[in-house]
PDB file of C-alpha atoms in Angstrom:
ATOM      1  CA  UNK A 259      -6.908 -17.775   0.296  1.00  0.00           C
ATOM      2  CA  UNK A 260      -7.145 -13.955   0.085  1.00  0.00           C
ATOM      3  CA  UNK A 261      -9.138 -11.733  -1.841  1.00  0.00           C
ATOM      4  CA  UNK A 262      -7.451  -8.093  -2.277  1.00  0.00           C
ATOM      5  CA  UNK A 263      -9.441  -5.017  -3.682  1.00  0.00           C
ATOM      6  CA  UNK A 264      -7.228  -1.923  -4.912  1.00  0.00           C
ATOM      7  CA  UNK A 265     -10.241   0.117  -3.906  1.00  0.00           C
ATOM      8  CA  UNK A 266      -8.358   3.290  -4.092  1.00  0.00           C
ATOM      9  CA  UNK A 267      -4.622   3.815  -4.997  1.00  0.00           C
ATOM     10  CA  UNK A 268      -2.742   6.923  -5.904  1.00  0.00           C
ATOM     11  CA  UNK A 269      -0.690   9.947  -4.810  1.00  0.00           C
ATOM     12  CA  UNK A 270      -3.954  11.713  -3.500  1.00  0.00           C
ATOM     13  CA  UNK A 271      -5.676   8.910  -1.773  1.00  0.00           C
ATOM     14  CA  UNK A 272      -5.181   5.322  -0.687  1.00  0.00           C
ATOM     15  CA  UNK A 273      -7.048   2.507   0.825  1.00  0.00           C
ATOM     16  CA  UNK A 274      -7.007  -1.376  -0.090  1.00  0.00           C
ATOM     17  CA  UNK A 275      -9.081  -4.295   1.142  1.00  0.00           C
ATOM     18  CA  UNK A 276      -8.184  -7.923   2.254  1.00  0.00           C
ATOM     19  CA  UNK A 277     -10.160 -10.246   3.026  1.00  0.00           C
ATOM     20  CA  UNK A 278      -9.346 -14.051   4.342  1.00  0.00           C
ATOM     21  CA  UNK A 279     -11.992 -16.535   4.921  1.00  0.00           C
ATOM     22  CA  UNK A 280     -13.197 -14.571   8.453  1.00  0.00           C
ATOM     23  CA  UNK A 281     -11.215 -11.605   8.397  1.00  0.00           C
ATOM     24  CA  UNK A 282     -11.475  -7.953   6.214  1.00  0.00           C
ATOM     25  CA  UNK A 283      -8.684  -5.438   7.017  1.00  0.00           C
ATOM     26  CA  UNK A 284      -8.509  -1.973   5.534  1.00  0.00           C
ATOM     27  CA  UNK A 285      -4.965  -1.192   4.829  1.00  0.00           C
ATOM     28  CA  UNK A 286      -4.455   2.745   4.744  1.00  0.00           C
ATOM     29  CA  UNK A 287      -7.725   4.902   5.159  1.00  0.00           C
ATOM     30  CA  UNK A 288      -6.657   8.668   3.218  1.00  0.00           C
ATOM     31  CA  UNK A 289      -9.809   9.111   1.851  1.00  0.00           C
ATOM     32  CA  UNK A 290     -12.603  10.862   3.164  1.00  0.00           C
ATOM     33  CA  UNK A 291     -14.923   8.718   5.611  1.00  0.00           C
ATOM     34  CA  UNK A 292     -17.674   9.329   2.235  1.00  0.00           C
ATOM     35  CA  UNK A 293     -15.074   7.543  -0.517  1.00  0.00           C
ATOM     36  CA  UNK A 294     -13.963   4.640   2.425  1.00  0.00           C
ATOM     37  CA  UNK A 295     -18.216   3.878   2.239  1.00  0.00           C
ATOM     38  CA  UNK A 296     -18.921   4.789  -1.259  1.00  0.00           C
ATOM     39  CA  UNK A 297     -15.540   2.137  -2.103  1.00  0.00           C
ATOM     40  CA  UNK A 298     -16.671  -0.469   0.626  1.00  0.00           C
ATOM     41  CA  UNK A 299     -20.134  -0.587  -0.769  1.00  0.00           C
ATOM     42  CA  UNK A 300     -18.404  -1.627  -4.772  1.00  0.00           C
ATOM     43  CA  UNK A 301     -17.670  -4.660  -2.972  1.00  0.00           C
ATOM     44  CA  UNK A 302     -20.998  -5.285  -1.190  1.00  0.00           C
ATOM     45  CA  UNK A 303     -19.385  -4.435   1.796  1.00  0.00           C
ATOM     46  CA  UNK A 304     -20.075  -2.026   5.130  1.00  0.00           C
ATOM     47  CA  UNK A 305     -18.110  -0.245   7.149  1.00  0.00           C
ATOM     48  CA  UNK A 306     -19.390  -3.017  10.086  1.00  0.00           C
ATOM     49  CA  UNK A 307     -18.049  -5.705   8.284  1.00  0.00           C
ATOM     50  CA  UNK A 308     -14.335  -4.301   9.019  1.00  0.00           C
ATOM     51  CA  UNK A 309     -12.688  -6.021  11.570  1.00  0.00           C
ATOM     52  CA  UNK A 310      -9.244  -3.738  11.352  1.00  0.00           C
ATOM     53  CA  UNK A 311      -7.912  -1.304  10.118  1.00  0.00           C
ATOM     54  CA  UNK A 312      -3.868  -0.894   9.488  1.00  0.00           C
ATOM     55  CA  UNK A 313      -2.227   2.194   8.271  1.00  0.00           C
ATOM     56  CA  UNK A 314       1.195   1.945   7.167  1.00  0.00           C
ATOM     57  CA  UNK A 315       1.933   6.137   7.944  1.00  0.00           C
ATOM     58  CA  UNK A 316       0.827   9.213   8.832  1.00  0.00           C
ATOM     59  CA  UNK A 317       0.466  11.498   5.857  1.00  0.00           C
ATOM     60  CA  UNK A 318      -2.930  12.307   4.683  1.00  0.00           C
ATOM     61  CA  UNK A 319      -3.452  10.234   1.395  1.00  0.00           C
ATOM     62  CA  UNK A 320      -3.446   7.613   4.077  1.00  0.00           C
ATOM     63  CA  UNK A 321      -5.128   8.542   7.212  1.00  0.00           C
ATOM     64  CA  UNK A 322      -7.790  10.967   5.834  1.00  0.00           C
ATOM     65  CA  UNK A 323     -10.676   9.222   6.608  1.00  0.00           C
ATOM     66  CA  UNK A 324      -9.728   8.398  10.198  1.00  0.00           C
ATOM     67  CA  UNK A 325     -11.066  10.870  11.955  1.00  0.00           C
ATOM     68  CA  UNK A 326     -14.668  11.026  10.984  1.00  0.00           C
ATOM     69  CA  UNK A 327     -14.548   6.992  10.501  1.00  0.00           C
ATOM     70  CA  UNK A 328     -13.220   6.688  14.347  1.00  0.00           C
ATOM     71  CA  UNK A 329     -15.636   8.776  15.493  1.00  0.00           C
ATOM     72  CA  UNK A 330     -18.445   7.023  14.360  1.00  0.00           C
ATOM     73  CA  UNK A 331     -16.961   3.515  14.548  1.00  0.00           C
ATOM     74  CA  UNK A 332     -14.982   2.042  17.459  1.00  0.00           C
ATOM     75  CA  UNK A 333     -12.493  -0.512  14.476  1.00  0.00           C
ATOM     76  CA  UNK A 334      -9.044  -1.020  16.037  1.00  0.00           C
ATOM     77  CA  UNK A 335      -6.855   0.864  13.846  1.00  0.00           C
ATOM     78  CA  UNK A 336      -3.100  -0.487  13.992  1.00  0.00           C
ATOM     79  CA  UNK A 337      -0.096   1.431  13.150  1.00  0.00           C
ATOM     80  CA  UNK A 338       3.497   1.068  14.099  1.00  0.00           C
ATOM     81  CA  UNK A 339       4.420   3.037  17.679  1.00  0.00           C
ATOM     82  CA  UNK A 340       5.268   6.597  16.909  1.00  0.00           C
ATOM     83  CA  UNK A 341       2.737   6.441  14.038  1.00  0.00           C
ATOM     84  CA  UNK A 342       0.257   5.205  16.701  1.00  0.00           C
ATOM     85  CA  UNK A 343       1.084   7.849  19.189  1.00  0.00           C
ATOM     86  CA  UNK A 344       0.578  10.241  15.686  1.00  0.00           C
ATOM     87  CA  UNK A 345      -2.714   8.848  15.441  1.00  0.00           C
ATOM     88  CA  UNK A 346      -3.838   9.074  18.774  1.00  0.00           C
ATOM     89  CA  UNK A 347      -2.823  12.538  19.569  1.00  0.00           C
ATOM     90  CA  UNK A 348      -4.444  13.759  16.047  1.00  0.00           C
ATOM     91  CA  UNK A 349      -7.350  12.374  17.430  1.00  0.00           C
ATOM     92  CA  UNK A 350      -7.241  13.118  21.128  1.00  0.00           C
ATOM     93  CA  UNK A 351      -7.012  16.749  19.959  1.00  0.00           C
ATOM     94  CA  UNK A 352     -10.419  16.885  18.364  1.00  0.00           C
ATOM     95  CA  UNK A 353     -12.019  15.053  21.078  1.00  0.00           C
ATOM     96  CA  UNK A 354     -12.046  11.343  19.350  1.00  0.00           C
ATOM     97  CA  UNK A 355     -11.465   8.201  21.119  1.00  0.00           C
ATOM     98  CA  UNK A 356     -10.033   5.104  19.675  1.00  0.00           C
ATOM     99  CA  UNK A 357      -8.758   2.250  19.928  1.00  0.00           C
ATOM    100  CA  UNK A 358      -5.080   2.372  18.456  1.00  0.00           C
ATOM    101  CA  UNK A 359      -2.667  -0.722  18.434  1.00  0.00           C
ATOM    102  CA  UNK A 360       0.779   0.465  18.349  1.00  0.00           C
ATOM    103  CA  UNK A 361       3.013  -2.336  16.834  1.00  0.00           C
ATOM    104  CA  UNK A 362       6.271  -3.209  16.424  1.00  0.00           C
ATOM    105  CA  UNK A 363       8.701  -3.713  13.504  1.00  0.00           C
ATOM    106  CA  UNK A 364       9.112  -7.610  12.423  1.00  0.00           C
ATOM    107  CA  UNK A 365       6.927  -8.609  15.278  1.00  0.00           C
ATOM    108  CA  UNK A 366       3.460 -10.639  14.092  1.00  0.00           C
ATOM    109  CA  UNK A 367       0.087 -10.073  15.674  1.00  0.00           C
ATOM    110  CA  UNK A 368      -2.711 -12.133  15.062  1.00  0.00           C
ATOM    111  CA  UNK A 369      -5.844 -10.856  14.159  1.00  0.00           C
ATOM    112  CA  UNK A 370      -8.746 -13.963  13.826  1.00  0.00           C
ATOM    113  CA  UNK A 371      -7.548 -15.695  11.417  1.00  0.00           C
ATOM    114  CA  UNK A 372      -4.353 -14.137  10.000  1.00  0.00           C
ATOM    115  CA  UNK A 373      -1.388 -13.280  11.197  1.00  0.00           C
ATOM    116  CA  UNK A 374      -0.012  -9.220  10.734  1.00  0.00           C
ATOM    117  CA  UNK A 375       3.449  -8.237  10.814  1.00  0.00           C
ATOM    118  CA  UNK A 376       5.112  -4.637  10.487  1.00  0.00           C
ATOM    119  CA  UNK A 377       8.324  -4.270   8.490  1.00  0.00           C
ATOM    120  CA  UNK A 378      10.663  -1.146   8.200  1.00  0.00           C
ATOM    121  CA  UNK A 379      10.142   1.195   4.790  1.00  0.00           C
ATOM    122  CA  UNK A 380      11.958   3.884   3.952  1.00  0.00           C
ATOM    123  CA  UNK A 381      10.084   6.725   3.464  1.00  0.00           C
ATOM    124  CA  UNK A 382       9.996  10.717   5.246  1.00  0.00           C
ATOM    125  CA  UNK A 383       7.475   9.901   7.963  1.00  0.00           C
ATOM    126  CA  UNK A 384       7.669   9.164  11.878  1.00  0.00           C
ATOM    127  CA  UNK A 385       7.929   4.893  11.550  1.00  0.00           C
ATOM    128  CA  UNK A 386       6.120   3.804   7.590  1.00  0.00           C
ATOM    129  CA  UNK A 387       6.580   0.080   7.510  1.00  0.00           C
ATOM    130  CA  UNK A 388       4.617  -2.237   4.997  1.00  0.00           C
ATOM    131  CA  UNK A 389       3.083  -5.286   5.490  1.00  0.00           C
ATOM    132  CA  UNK A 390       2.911  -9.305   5.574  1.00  0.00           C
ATOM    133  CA  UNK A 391       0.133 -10.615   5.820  1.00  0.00           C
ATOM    134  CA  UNK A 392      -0.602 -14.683   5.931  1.00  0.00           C
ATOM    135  CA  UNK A 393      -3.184 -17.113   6.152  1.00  0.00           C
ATOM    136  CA  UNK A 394      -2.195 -21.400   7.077  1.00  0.00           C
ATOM    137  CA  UNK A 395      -1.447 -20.993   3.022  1.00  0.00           C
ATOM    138  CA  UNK A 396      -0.896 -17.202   1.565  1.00  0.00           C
ATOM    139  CA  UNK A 397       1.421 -14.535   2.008  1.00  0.00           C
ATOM    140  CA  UNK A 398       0.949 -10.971   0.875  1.00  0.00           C
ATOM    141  CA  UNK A 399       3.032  -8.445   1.325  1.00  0.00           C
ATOM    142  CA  UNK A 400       2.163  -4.874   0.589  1.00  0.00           C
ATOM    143  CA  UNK A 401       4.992  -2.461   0.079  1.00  0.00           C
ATOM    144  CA  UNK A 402       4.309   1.239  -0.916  1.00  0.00           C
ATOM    145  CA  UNK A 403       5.604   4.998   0.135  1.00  0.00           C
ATOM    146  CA  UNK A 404       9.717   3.540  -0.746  1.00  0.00           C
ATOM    147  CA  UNK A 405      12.274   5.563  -1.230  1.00  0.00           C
ATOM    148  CA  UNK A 406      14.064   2.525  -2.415  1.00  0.00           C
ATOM    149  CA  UNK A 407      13.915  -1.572  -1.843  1.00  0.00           C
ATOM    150  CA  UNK A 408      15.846  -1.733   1.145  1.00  0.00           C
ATOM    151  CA  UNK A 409      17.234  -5.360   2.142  1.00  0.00           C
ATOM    152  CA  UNK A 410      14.640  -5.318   4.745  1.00  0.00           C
ATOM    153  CA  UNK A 411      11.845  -4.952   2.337  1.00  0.00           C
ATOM    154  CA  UNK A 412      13.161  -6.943  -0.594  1.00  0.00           C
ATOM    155  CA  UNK A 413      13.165  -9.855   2.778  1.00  0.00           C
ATOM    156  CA  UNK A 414       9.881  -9.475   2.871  1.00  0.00           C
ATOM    157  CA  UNK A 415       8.587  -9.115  -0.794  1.00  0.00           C
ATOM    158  CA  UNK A 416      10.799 -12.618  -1.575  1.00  0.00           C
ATOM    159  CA  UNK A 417       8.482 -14.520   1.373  1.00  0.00           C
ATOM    160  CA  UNK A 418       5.419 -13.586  -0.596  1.00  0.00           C
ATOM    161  CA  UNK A 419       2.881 -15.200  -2.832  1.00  0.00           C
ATOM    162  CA  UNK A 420       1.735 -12.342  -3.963  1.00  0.00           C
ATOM    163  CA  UNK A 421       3.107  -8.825  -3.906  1.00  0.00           C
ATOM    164  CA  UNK A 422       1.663  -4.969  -3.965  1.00  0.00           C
ATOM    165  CA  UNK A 423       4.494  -3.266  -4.577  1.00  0.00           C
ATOM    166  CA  UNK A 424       4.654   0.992  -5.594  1.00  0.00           C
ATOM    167  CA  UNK A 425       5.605   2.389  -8.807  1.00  0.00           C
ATOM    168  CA  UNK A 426       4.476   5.727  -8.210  1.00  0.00           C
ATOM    169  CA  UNK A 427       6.636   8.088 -10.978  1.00  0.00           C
ATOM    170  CA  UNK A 428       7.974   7.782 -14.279  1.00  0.00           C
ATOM    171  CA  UNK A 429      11.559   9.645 -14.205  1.00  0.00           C
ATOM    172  CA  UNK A 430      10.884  11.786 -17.205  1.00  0.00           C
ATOM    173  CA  UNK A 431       7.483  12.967 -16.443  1.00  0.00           C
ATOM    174  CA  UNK A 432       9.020  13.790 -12.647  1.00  0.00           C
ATOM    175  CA  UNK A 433      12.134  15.862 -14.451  1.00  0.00           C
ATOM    176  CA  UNK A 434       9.548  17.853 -16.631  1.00  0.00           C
ATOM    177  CA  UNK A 435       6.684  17.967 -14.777  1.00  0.00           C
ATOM    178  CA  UNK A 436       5.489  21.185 -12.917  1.00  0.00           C
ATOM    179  CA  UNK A 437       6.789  20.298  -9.445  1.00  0.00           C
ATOM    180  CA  UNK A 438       9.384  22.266  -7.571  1.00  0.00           C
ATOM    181  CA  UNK A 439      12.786  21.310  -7.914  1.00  0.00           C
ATOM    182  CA  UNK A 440      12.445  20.466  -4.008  1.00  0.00           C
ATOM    183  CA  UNK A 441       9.872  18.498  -4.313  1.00  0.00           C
ATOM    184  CA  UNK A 442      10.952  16.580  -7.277  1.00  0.00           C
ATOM    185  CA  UNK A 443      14.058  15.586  -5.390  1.00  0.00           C
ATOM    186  CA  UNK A 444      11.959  14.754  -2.151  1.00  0.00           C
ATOM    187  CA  UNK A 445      10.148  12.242  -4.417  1.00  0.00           C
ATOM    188  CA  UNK A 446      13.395  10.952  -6.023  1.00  0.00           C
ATOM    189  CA  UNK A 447      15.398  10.824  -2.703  1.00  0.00           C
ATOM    190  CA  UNK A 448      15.720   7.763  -0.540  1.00  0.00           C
ATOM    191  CA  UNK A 449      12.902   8.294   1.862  1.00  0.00           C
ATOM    192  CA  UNK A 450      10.766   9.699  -1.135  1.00  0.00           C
ATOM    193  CA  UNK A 451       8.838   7.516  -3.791  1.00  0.00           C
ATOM    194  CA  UNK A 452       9.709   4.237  -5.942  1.00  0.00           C
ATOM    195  CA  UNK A 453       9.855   4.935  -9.498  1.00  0.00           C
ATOM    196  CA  UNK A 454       8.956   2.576 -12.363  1.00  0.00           C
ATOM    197  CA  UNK A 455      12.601   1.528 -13.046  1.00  0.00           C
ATOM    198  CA  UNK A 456      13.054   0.598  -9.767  1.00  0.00           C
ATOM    199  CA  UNK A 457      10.453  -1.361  -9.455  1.00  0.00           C
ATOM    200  CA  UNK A 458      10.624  -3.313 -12.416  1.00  0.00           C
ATOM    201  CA  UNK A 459      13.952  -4.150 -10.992  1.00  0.00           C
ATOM    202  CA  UNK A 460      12.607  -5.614  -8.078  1.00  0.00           C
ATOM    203  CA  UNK A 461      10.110  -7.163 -10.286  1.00  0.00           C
ATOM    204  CA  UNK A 462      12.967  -8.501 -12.066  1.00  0.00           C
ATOM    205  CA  UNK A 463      15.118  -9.889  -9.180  1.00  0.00           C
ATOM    206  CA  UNK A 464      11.739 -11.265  -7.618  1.00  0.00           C
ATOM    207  CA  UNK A 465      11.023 -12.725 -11.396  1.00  0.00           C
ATOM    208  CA  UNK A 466      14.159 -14.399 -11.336  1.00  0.00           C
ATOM    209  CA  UNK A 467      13.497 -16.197  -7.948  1.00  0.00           C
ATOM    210  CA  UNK A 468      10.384 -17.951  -8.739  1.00  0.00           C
ATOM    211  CA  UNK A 469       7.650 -14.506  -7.682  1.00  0.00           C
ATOM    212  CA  UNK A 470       5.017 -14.254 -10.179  1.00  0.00           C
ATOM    213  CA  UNK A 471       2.157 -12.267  -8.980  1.00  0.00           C
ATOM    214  CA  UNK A 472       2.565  -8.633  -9.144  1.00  0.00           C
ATOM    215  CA  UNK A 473       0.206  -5.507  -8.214  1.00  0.00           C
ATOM    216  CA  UNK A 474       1.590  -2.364  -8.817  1.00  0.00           C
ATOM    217  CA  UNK A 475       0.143   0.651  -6.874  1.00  0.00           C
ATOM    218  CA  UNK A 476       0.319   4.328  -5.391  1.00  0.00           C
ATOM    219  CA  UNK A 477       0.525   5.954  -8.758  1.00  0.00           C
ATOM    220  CA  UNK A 478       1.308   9.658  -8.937  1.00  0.00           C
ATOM    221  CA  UNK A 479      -1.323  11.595  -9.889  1.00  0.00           C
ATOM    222  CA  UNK A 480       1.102  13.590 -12.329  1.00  0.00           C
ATOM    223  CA  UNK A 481       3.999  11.822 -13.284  1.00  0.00           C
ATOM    224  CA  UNK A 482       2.900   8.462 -14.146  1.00  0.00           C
ATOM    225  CA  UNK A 483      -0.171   6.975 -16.249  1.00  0.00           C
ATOM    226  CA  UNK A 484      -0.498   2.816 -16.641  1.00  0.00           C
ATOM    227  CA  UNK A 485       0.455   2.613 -19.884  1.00  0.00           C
ATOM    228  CA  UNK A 486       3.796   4.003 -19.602  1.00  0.00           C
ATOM    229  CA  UNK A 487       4.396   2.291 -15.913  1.00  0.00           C
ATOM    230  CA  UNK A 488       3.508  -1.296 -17.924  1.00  0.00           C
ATOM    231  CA  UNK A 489       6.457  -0.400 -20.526  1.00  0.00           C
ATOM    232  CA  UNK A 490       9.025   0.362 -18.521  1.00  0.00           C
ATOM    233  CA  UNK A 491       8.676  -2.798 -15.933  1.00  0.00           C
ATOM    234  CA  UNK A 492       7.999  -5.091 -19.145  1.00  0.00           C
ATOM    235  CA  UNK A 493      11.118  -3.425 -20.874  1.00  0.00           C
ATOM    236  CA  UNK A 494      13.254  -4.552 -17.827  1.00  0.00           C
ATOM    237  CA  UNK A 495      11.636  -7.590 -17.429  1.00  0.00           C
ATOM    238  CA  UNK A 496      13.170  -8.286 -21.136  1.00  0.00           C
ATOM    239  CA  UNK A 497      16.367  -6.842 -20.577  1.00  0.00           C
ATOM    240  CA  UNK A 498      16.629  -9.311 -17.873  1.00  0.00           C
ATOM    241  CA  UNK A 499      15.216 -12.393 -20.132  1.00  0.00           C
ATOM    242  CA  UNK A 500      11.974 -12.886 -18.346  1.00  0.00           C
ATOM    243  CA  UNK A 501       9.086 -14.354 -20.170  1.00  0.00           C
ATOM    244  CA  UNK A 502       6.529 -11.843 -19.673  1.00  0.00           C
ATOM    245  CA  UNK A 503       4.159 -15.007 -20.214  1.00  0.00           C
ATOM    246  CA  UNK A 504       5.210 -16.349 -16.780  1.00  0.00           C
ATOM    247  CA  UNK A 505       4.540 -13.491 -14.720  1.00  0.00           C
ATOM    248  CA  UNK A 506       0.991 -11.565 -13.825  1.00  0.00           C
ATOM    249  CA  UNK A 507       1.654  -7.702 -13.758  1.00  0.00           C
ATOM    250  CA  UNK A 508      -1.948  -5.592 -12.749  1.00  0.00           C
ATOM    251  CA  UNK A 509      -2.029  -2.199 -11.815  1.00  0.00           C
ATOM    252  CA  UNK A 510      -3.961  -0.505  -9.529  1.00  0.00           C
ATOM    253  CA  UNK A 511      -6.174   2.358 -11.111  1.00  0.00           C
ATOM    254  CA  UNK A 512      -5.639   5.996  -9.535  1.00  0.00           C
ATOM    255  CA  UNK A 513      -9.593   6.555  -9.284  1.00  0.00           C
ATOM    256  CA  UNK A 514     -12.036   4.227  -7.190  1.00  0.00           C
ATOM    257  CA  UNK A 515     -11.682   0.448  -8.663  1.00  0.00           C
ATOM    258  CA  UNK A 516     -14.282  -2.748  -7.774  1.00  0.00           C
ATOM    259  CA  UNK A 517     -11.069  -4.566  -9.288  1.00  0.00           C
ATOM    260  CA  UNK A 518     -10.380  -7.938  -7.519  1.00  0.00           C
ATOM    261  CA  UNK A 519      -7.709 -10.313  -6.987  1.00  0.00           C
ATOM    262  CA  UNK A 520      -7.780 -14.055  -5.961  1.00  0.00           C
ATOM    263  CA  UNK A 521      -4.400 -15.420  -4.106  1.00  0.00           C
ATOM    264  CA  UNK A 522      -4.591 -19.188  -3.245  1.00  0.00           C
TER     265      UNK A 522
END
């Protein structure tokens, strides 16, 4: 059984928790080391009780926090190679020492009680990858910062029991919004962001396999609210003759969230 708080989730800031029977992992820490307390402490939790830490790239809306939280705390922090060696110069340069974990891409690591393992996402950054993670029951796989659902991904999203997948923009509200033209296509390209049509496709697809479970996450700050994210992927899930009835869509909330989710 997991337990998985959305304690922060959106284009300016991201951090969940998971938590097994004997194990709590941060995945991502790109909020400042204040937020990663003030979000821990919704949950009754400390910064002590983490026993990892994994960060699926380097930008800042996910490794904010890690300087001032490494230099007060000595929590393995694990991140795929050259997104380890990232890490570790960033904080070699202001005098911080760390423990960093540099892992590999489809190769599982155990940490206590669950096992870890690093896939390939496509996204502009040195090696982003997402994550499975499993208990002796319960997969999750977490899956945001996508250009697109690669085979490798959709792989891993159709082994899980429960799936945090990104819907970060709505495709109007990108088209009109203020942005740059460059940066609207750097969001729409490949190694960009996952809009809410494409993932209500995968939703779809996954739907249509047996998946039921969803948590949708990473939402842009500017081009994308809930409400029009939960029409669009329940508008293809129709289109493609899914019962919305059989199939559990959340969202994450953009601002800090106590929201919590049971997978057995």
């Amino acid at each position: 059984m997991f337990v998985v708080h959305p304690l922060y989730s959106s284009s300016s800031g991201n951090m969940f928790h998971i938590a097994s029977s004997s194990t709590n992992i941060l995945i991502d820490a790109g909020v400042s080391y204040k937020a990663i307390n003030e979000g821990l402490k919704t949950i009754n939790l400390t910064i002590k009780d983490i026993d990892a830490i994994l960060i699926t790239h380097e930008h800042i809306d996910h490794i904010k926090g890690l300087p001032l939280l490494c230099r007060k705390n000595d929590i393995p922090i694990y991140a795929c190679l050259d997104t380890a060696n990232f890490i570790k110069e960033d904080l070699n340069s202001k005098n911080i020492e760390s423990t960093i974990i540099a892992l590999d891409y489809n190769t599982p690591i155990r940490i206590k009680d669950i096992e870890i393992c690093a896939f390939e996402t496509s996204h502009d950054a040195v090696m982003p990858c997402g994550y499975m993670i499993k208990d002796n029951s319960t997969t999750i796989t977490f899956a945001t910062d996508l250009g697109y659902v690669s085979p490798t991904v959709y792989d891993s999203l159709s082994k899980s029991d429960y799936t945090i997948i990104e819907s970060n923009y709505d495709e109007t509200m990108l088209e009109f919004g203020k942005y740059p033209y460059s940066i609207k296509r750097r969001i729409k390209g490949i190694t960009g962001h996952l809009s809410n049509d494409a993932c209500g496709q995968a939703i779809a697809q996954l739907a249509n396999e047996g998946h039921t479970r969803f948590l949708l996450a990473h939402m842009s700050e500017n081009n994308n609210n809930i409400d029009i994210a939960k029409q669009t992927v329940e508008s293809i899930l129709n289109q493609n003759g899914i019962d919305l009835n059989s199939v559990e869509i959340n969202f994450a909330t953009k601002s800090l969230s106590n929201e919590e989710y049971t997978i057995c």
